Short mmCIF file of C-alpha atoms and ligand atoms in Angstrom, two decimals:
data_model
loop_
_atom_site.label_atom_id
_atom_site.label_comp_id
_atom_site.label_asym_id
_atom_site.label_seq_id
_atom_site.Cartn_x
_atom_site.Cartn_y
_atom_site.Cartn_z
CA MET A 1 23.35 -57.97 67.46
CA ALA A 2 20.60 -55.81 68.53
CA ILE A 3 17.37 -57.22 68.17
CA LEU A 4 15.38 -54.78 69.74
CA ASP A 5 15.13 -51.81 67.33
CA GLU A 6 14.14 -48.51 69.08
CA SER A 7 12.76 -46.85 66.17
CA ASN A 8 9.30 -47.88 67.91
CA VAL A 9 9.69 -45.64 71.08
CA ILE A 10 8.18 -41.91 71.32
CA ILE A 11 7.92 -39.11 73.82
CA GLU A 12 4.66 -38.67 74.50
CA ALA A 13 3.10 -34.81 76.00
CA LEU A 14 1.35 -34.85 78.90
CA SER A 15 -1.48 -33.22 78.84
CA PRO A 16 -0.37 -29.82 80.78
CA GLU A 17 -4.52 -29.57 82.26
CA TRP A 18 -3.20 -33.23 84.23
CA TYR A 19 -0.41 -31.25 86.29
CA LYS A 20 -2.32 -28.35 86.15
CA HIS A 21 -0.04 -26.17 83.91
CA GLN A 22 2.01 -26.14 87.47
CA ALA A 23 5.67 -27.39 85.48
CA GLY A 24 7.39 -26.47 82.36
CA ARG A 25 6.16 -29.69 80.75
CA ALA A 26 6.08 -32.95 81.15
CA ASP A 27 6.53 -35.30 78.93
CA VAL A 28 6.85 -39.28 78.59
CA LEU A 29 9.24 -42.07 77.24
CA ARG A 30 8.20 -44.71 75.91
CA LEU A 31 10.26 -47.51 76.33
CA ASP A 32 6.80 -50.15 76.85
CA LEU A 33 6.65 -49.70 73.88
CA LEU A 34 10.15 -51.54 72.47
CA HIS A 35 8.30 -55.16 73.26
CA PRO A 36 5.48 -56.51 75.19
CA ILE A 37 7.59 -58.43 77.30
CA ILE A 38 11.34 -57.90 76.85
CA SER A 39 9.34 -54.86 77.70
CA GLY A 40 11.33 -50.48 78.19
CA ASN A 41 14.37 -50.91 80.90
CA LYS A 42 14.53 -54.84 81.34
CA TRP A 43 16.37 -55.35 77.34
CA TYR A 44 18.94 -52.26 78.17
CA LYS A 45 19.66 -54.18 80.91
CA LEU A 46 19.95 -57.82 79.96
CA LYS A 47 21.31 -57.19 76.38
CA LEU A 48 25.33 -56.36 77.23
CA ASN A 49 24.93 -60.03 79.12
CA ILE A 50 23.27 -61.87 77.44
CA GLU A 51 26.01 -60.54 74.04
CA PHE A 52 28.51 -61.65 76.68
CA ALA A 53 26.85 -64.93 77.31
CA VAL A 54 27.35 -65.24 73.34
CA ALA A 55 30.06 -63.72 73.08
CA ASN A 56 32.13 -66.09 75.25
CA GLY A 57 30.64 -69.32 74.00
CA LEU A 58 28.01 -69.76 76.81
CA LYS A 59 24.80 -71.70 76.41
CA ARG A 60 22.02 -71.43 78.86
CA ILE A 61 21.49 -68.11 81.19
CA VAL A 62 21.21 -67.83 85.40
CA THR A 63 19.18 -65.64 86.43
CA PHE A 64 16.67 -65.03 89.83
CA GLY A 65 13.53 -63.40 90.15
CA GLY A 66 10.80 -63.54 92.35
CA GLY A 67 7.04 -65.15 91.20
CA HIS A 68 5.82 -61.50 89.10
CA SER A 69 9.52 -59.91 87.93
CA ASN A 70 9.59 -58.96 84.97
CA HIS A 71 13.00 -59.00 84.92
CA LEU A 72 12.44 -63.22 84.54
CA ALA A 73 9.85 -62.99 82.21
CA ALA A 74 12.35 -60.63 79.89
CA THR A 75 14.70 -63.00 80.48
CA ALA A 76 12.62 -65.75 79.78
CA TYR A 77 12.09 -64.40 76.16
CA THR A 78 15.84 -62.92 75.13
CA ALA A 79 16.93 -66.12 75.88
CA LYS A 80 14.49 -67.97 73.40
CA LEU A 81 15.61 -64.96 71.15
CA TYR A 82 18.52 -65.51 70.70
CA GLY A 83 18.92 -69.52 71.02
CA LEU A 84 20.19 -70.28 74.47
CA LYS A 85 18.90 -72.00 77.44
CA ALA A 86 17.90 -70.37 80.81
CA VAL A 87 16.86 -71.83 84.40
CA GLY A 88 14.78 -69.79 86.26
CA ILE A 89 14.93 -69.14 89.94
CA VAL A 90 12.14 -68.49 91.97
CA ARG A 91 11.92 -66.54 94.93
CA GLY A 92 9.17 -68.21 96.45
CA HIS A 93 6.62 -71.39 96.09
CA TYR A 94 4.02 -71.26 93.62
CA PRO A 95 1.76 -74.47 93.16
CA GLN A 96 0.04 -72.19 90.91
CA LEU A 97 2.04 -70.87 88.54
CA THR A 98 1.89 -66.78 88.62
CA PRO A 99 0.54 -65.79 84.32
CA THR A 100 4.45 -63.99 84.69
CA LEU A 101 5.44 -67.83 85.59
CA GLU A 102 3.85 -69.07 83.09
CA ALA A 103 4.83 -66.61 80.58
CA CYS A 104 9.06 -67.63 81.51
CA LYS A 105 8.43 -71.54 81.92
CA SER A 106 5.97 -71.50 78.13
CA ASP A 107 8.87 -69.54 76.89
CA GLY A 108 11.51 -71.71 77.45
CA MET A 109 12.97 -70.88 80.72
CA GLU A 110 12.81 -74.08 83.53
CA LEU A 111 11.56 -72.86 87.02
CA MET A 112 13.73 -73.85 90.04
CA MET A 113 11.87 -73.22 92.65
CA MET A 114 13.18 -72.10 96.07
CA SER A 115 11.69 -70.77 99.98
CA LYS A 116 11.94 -67.73 100.42
CA GLY A 117 15.47 -68.25 102.85
CA ASP A 118 16.87 -70.47 100.56
CA TYR A 119 16.75 -68.35 97.45
CA ASP A 120 17.87 -64.83 99.38
CA ALA A 121 21.15 -67.60 99.96
CA ALA A 122 21.81 -69.10 97.04
CA GLU A 123 21.10 -64.80 95.03
CA GLU A 124 23.95 -63.68 97.65
CA LYS A 125 26.10 -66.06 96.75
CA SER A 126 25.86 -66.20 93.17
CA ARG A 127 27.58 -63.19 93.22
CA GLU A 128 30.49 -63.88 94.78
CA ASP A 129 31.35 -66.65 92.67
CA GLU A 130 28.95 -66.55 89.69
CA PHE A 131 29.55 -71.00 88.57
CA VAL A 132 27.67 -71.64 92.06
CA PHE A 133 24.63 -72.54 90.08
CA GLY A 134 26.13 -74.31 87.01
CA ASP A 135 28.90 -76.05 85.36
CA CYS A 136 30.78 -73.63 82.57
CA ASP A 137 27.96 -73.57 79.60
CA SER A 138 26.41 -71.43 82.31
CA TYR A 139 25.91 -67.01 82.65
CA VAL A 140 24.58 -65.88 85.49
CA ILE A 141 22.63 -63.39 86.11
CA PRO A 142 22.14 -61.74 89.26
CA GLU A 143 18.66 -60.23 90.40
CA GLY A 144 17.18 -57.97 88.64
CA GLY A 145 20.11 -57.19 86.12
CA ALA A 146 21.50 -55.61 88.80
CA ASN A 147 25.54 -56.31 87.52
CA GLU A 148 28.43 -54.01 85.39
CA LEU A 149 26.82 -54.92 82.94
CA GLY A 150 23.38 -54.11 83.53
CA ARG A 151 24.56 -50.46 84.36
CA THR A 152 26.16 -50.09 81.88
CA GLY A 153 23.46 -51.31 79.30
CA ALA A 154 21.13 -49.24 80.66
CA GLY A 155 23.08 -46.56 81.00
CA MET A 156 22.50 -45.74 76.86
CA ILE A 157 19.08 -45.43 77.58
CA ALA A 158 20.34 -41.69 79.26
CA HIS A 159 20.76 -40.29 75.03
CA PHE A 160 17.07 -40.43 75.06
CA CYS A 161 17.21 -37.83 77.92
CA SER A 162 18.17 -34.80 76.13
CA THR A 163 19.37 -31.60 77.09
CA ARG A 164 15.37 -29.74 76.94
CA TYR A 165 14.96 -31.45 80.02
CA THR A 166 15.54 -30.47 84.00
CA HIS A 167 14.68 -33.51 85.48
CA ILE A 168 14.27 -37.00 84.39
CA ALA A 169 11.61 -38.91 86.81
CA LEU A 170 11.58 -42.97 86.89
CA SER A 171 10.79 -45.91 89.06
CA VAL A 172 13.28 -47.89 90.87
CA GLY A 173 13.82 -51.27 91.58
CA SER A 174 17.61 -52.53 92.51
CA GLY A 175 19.01 -49.25 91.15
CA THR A 176 20.58 -51.21 88.28
CA THR A 177 18.97 -48.33 86.09
CA PHE A 178 19.07 -45.81 88.23
CA ALA A 179 22.98 -45.63 88.24
CA GLY A 180 23.99 -46.11 84.59
CA ILE A 181 21.07 -43.13 83.22
CA ARG A 182 22.77 -41.59 86.21
CA ASN A 183 27.03 -41.27 84.37
CA ASN A 184 25.21 -41.53 81.16
CA MET A 185 23.58 -37.63 81.21
CA LEU A 186 23.92 -34.83 81.85
CA LYS A 187 25.30 -33.89 85.62
CA ASN A 188 22.69 -31.03 84.84
CA GLN A 189 19.85 -32.56 85.07
CA LYS A 190 18.91 -33.71 87.69
CA LEU A 191 16.86 -37.39 88.67
CA LEU A 192 14.58 -38.63 90.64
CA GLY A 193 14.00 -41.14 90.83
CA PHE A 194 10.37 -42.72 92.51
CA VAL A 195 10.67 -46.40 95.04
CA PRO A 196 7.77 -48.50 95.13
CA ILE A 197 9.38 -49.58 98.02
CA LYS A 198 8.14 -49.47 102.14
CA GLY A 199 10.69 -47.46 103.61
CA GLY A 200 13.04 -47.08 100.20
CA LYS A 201 15.33 -44.88 101.14
CA TYR A 202 17.38 -47.20 102.10
CA LEU A 203 18.61 -48.09 98.50
CA ASN A 204 19.98 -44.61 98.58
CA ASN A 205 23.57 -46.51 100.34
CA HIS A 206 23.31 -48.77 97.42
CA ILE A 207 23.25 -46.62 94.72
CA ALA A 208 25.76 -44.19 96.04
CA PRO A 209 28.54 -46.60 95.18
CA TYR A 210 28.41 -47.08 91.36
CA THR A 211 27.67 -43.03 91.58
CA GLY A 212 31.07 -41.85 92.69
CA GLY A 213 28.77 -41.73 95.92
CA ASN A 214 27.97 -38.09 94.44
CA ASN A 215 24.37 -37.29 94.78
CA GLU A 216 23.99 -34.13 94.43
CA ASN A 217 22.08 -34.35 90.79
CA TRP A 218 19.95 -37.88 92.35
CA GLU A 219 17.68 -38.28 94.57
CA LEU A 220 14.81 -40.33 96.22
CA PHE A 221 11.51 -40.75 97.18
CA ASP A 222 9.69 -43.08 99.07
CA ASP A 223 6.35 -41.80 100.55
CA TRP A 224 4.62 -43.25 97.29
CA HIS A 225 3.91 -47.10 98.32
CA PHE A 226 1.03 -47.78 98.63
CA GLY A 227 1.40 -49.91 101.05
CA GLY A 228 5.15 -52.24 99.57
CA PHE A 229 6.33 -53.49 96.48
CA GLY A 230 3.48 -55.00 95.17
CA LYS A 231 1.17 -54.05 96.75
CA TRP A 232 -1.48 -51.82 95.87
CA ASP A 233 -5.50 -49.70 96.64
CA SER A 234 -8.34 -48.66 94.60
CA GLU A 235 -7.40 -45.41 94.53
CA LEU A 236 -3.74 -46.17 92.04
CA ILE A 237 -5.74 -48.48 89.97
CA ASN A 238 -8.48 -45.57 89.55
CA PHE A 239 -5.42 -43.50 89.38
CA MET A 240 -4.37 -46.16 86.09
CA ASN A 241 -7.25 -46.08 84.42
CA ASP A 242 -7.50 -41.61 85.11
CA PHE A 243 -4.15 -41.71 82.96
CA TYR A 244 -4.99 -43.68 80.25
CA LYS A 245 -8.01 -42.10 79.59
CA ILE A 246 -6.60 -38.64 79.26
CA HIS A 247 -3.31 -39.26 77.92
CA SER A 248 -3.29 -43.35 76.57
CA ILE A 249 -0.99 -44.78 77.91
CA PRO A 250 -1.22 -47.47 80.00
CA LEU A 251 1.39 -47.48 83.20
CA ASP A 252 1.97 -51.38 85.81
CA ILE A 253 0.78 -51.75 88.91
CA ILE A 254 3.96 -52.85 90.41
CA TYR A 255 6.54 -49.07 89.59
CA THR A 256 5.30 -46.41 86.56
CA SER A 257 1.61 -45.77 87.97
CA LYS A 258 2.97 -44.99 91.34
CA MET A 259 6.34 -42.80 89.51
CA MET A 260 3.99 -41.30 87.57
CA TYR A 261 1.71 -40.94 91.27
CA GLY A 262 4.10 -39.45 93.14
CA ILE A 263 5.19 -36.81 89.70
CA ARG A 264 1.96 -35.05 90.15
CA LYS A 265 2.19 -34.77 93.75
CA LEU A 266 5.43 -33.90 93.97
CA ILE A 267 4.70 -30.99 90.48
CA MET A 268 1.37 -30.10 93.14
CA GLN A 269 3.80 -29.69 96.20
CA GLY A 270 5.12 -26.94 93.85
CA HIS A 271 8.56 -28.44 93.84
CA PHE A 272 8.58 -27.44 90.08
CA ASN A 273 9.26 -24.15 88.63
CA SER A 274 7.50 -22.81 85.59
CA TYR A 275 10.76 -23.78 82.88
CA ASP A 276 10.92 -26.78 84.70
CA ARG A 277 11.04 -29.70 81.14
CA ILE A 278 10.59 -33.48 82.63
CA LEU A 279 11.76 -36.21 80.91
CA CYS A 280 9.26 -39.24 83.16
CA ILE A 281 10.69 -42.61 81.52
CA HIS A 282 7.92 -45.41 81.22
CA THR A 283 10.44 -48.24 81.94
CA GLY A 284 7.83 -50.60 80.47
CA GLY A 285 6.48 -53.90 82.74
CA LEU A 286 2.83 -53.57 81.99
CA GLN A 287 3.44 -57.71 81.52
CA GLY A 288 1.91 -57.84 84.92
CA ASN A 289 -0.34 -55.93 84.60
CA ALA A 290 -2.29 -59.97 84.22
CA SER A 291 -2.53 -60.84 87.01
CA ILE A 292 -5.09 -57.43 87.95
CA LYS A 293 -6.90 -57.44 84.50
CA ASN A 294 -10.46 -57.11 85.29
CA GLU A 295 -9.47 -54.23 87.38
CA LEU A 296 -8.20 -52.20 84.43
CA THR A 297 -10.68 -50.01 82.02
CA TYR A 298 -7.72 -50.86 78.92
C1 LIG B 1 12.21 -54.06 87.46
C2 LIG B 1 11.25 -52.21 86.73
C3 LIG B 1 12.03 -51.66 87.65
C4 LIG B 1 13.00 -51.16 88.01
O1 LIG B 1 14.46 -51.00 87.66
P1 LIG B 1 16.31 -51.05 88.86
O2 LIG B 1 16.65 -50.75 87.32
O3 LIG B 1 15.77 -52.57 89.11
O4 LIG B 1 15.93 -50.23 89.55
C5 LIG B 1 10.96 -50.20 87.64
N1 LIG B 1 11.06 -49.65 86.47
C6 LIG B 1 10.05 -51.11 85.75
C7 LIG B 1 8.80 -51.53 84.63
C8 LIG B 1 10.84 -52.39 85.71
O5 LIG B 1 9.95 -53.47 85.14
#
């Protein structure tokens, strides 16, 4: 039962002038076009999890996320489509709901807010005993969809990464999508992960166990975090507006803007050869732009 189909997904070439012709070619895989809410990689990470719940007669999805979490928004919407109940455990208290939490609520998700400390403990515990939050009708998905079915589902994205690409680039949060793609792409392609988190290279240790400990064909970059996760400045906003003006492709403020910024920097630093072809994966997340819509020209 595939509720979304991939026929909307396209690959677009970026303007070679934007990267001053310093690489063979850079394209964007528009996973953001899958669906406005269940966007990009979130659909792939959820798909097998939700199908598992349905196949096992489980009626309620319980999952975790922050106040701006694309994963919570996607889970709320997907659960609604499949006729399942959804509970979102939220990291922190939001007396006034964020646009993301508003959307979750209007899609029927029950929100349970917790202090950051309680949340972290609960999320940790749910990984050990997934029924801790529910009854036997519930299915618990960890924060970010970071489980085996999430990684396997994300691996399906690799079928877009054809042999003509030497490099595949994407933004990294939990590393779930990165690990899934890494294990399904061609071994002579190189996977570049852009972590929008200060000190984000700690994720090397989280990802390595899922890639057989091998990191020959993948690398993480954490230089372009703009102050840390969820932080940005006017330079990033200008970058997003310029990128849209040139390519008519909207980027999100948390993940894909920082990835494209980083890719352009690497290209300008001479990281690539003239025959390298880069596929940049637009993992979606545009719902998160609601909180900065006044600053964007799109
Ligand atoms: C969640 C998200 C990511 C990170 O995905 P992980 O699988 O957690 O690494 C990247 N980009 C966007 C737009 C996202 O919403």
